[in-house]
């Protein structure tokens, strides 16, 4: 009105206090506990999910580490952070896969999430495994056989060494059983019977076992012992 003046403050703010609880920011986790990619697949895409809420902007760190795969020769190591704007429920990161010509079988990369921000909590799982599926054919394991169809030993030579050969390949560890049996010679009087197994490590192409010969004073002519491989 005429003659009146405005004091201070002449403006004010009315705050309408929220009666509802703050919506959940959500939990951050891998979309699956395991992922696969072909060795020649170039890259693997890993999805991180935001579950149980999507209010506000949140973030999380990710990193890779060696399982049976080696960073630099099988894949390129990664680390970084993902940011989720309000309402966003998934983000991805990629891992470059390095293809080689060597057969190594399927190999694994460990993945981890850590340090969620913006009110987000760690979900489950926060660790996962990426399997790089081998795309090269497995090298041949090989065949196991005696190094010769016949062996000869003198009765007074005490022992005979029998060689088992691995031919046509030497990938991986393999085993074979061996055993002796009477031909015209008799176990216990002409030789000591043997049985056992031979193990060939990766790359090993021959192994041996020994047959003990029993020398006696009786003339019996040449005698034979049968040798066999099995299993």
mmCIF file of N, CA, C and O in Angstrom, residues 5 57 63 69 96 148 153 163 181 183 217:
data_model
loop_
_atom_site.group_PDB
_atom_site.id
_atom_site.type_symbol
_atom_site.label_atom_id
_atom_site.label_comp_id
_atom_site.label_asym_id
_atom_site.label_seq_id
_atom_site.Cartn_x
_atom_site.Cartn_y
_atom_site.Cartn_z
ATOM 1 N N UNK A 5 6.916 -0.162 2.671
ATOM 2 C CA UNK A 5 8.144 -0.602 1.997
ATOM 3 C C UNK A 5 8.331 -2.095 2.235
ATOM 4 O O UNK A 5 7.766 -2.667 3.176
ATOM 5 N N UNK A 57 23.546 -41.572 -10.805
ATOM 6 C CA UNK A 57 24.713 -41.994 -11.578
ATOM 7 C C UNK A 57 25.645 -42.790 -10.675
ATOM 8 O O UNK A 57 26.002 -42.338 -9.575
ATOM 9 N N UNK A 63 38.700 -55.103 -13.973
ATOM 10 C CA UNK A 63 40.081 -55.488 -14.294
ATOM 11 C C UNK A 63 40.126 -56.943 -14.719
ATOM 12 O O UNK A 63 39.250 -57.742 -14.352
ATOM 13 N N UNK A 69 45.304 -68.438 -19.265
ATOM 14 C CA UNK A 69 45.763 -67.612 -20.388
ATOM 15 C C UNK A 69 46.756 -66.575 -19.886
ATOM 16 O O UNK A 69 46.716 -66.157 -18.716
ATOM 17 N N UNK A 96 40.546 -57.694 -25.990
ATOM 18 C CA UNK A 96 41.111 -58.132 -27.266
ATOM 19 C C UNK A 96 41.747 -59.505 -27.099
ATOM 20 O O UNK A 96 42.537 -59.738 -26.173
ATOM 21 N N UNK A 148 60.598 -102.869 -31.751
ATOM 22 C CA UNK A 148 60.919 -103.948 -32.696
ATOM 23 C C UNK A 148 59.990 -105.124 -32.422
ATOM 24 O O UNK A 148 59.476 -105.265 -31.303
ATOM 25 N N UNK A 153 68.479 -111.809 -26.318
ATOM 26 C CA UNK A 153 69.371 -111.641 -25.184
ATOM 27 C C UNK A 153 70.028 -112.981 -24.887
ATOM 28 O O UNK A 153 69.404 -114.040 -25.040
ATOM 29 N N UNK A 163 62.403 -101.508 -25.265
ATOM 30 C CA UNK A 163 62.019 -100.132 -25.564
ATOM 31 C C UNK A 163 60.608 -100.077 -26.146
ATOM 32 O O UNK A 163 60.271 -100.840 -27.057
ATOM 33 N N UNK A 181 54.664 -112.896 -20.557
ATOM 34 C CA UNK A 181 54.023 -114.201 -20.327
ATOM 35 C C UNK A 181 54.895 -115.273 -20.954
ATOM 36 O O UNK A 181 55.737 -114.995 -21.828
ATOM 37 N N UNK A 183 56.463 -117.984 -23.187
ATOM 38 C CA UNK A 183 56.436 -118.597 -24.499
ATOM 39 C C UNK A 183 56.899 -120.025 -24.283
ATOM 40 O O UNK A 183 56.195 -120.822 -23.667
ATOM 41 N N UNK A 217 72.296 -123.976 -15.560
ATOM 42 C CA UNK A 217 73.338 -124.837 -16.143
ATOM 43 C C UNK A 217 72.760 -125.874 -17.097
ATOM 44 O O UNK A 217 73.504 -126.674 -17.679
#
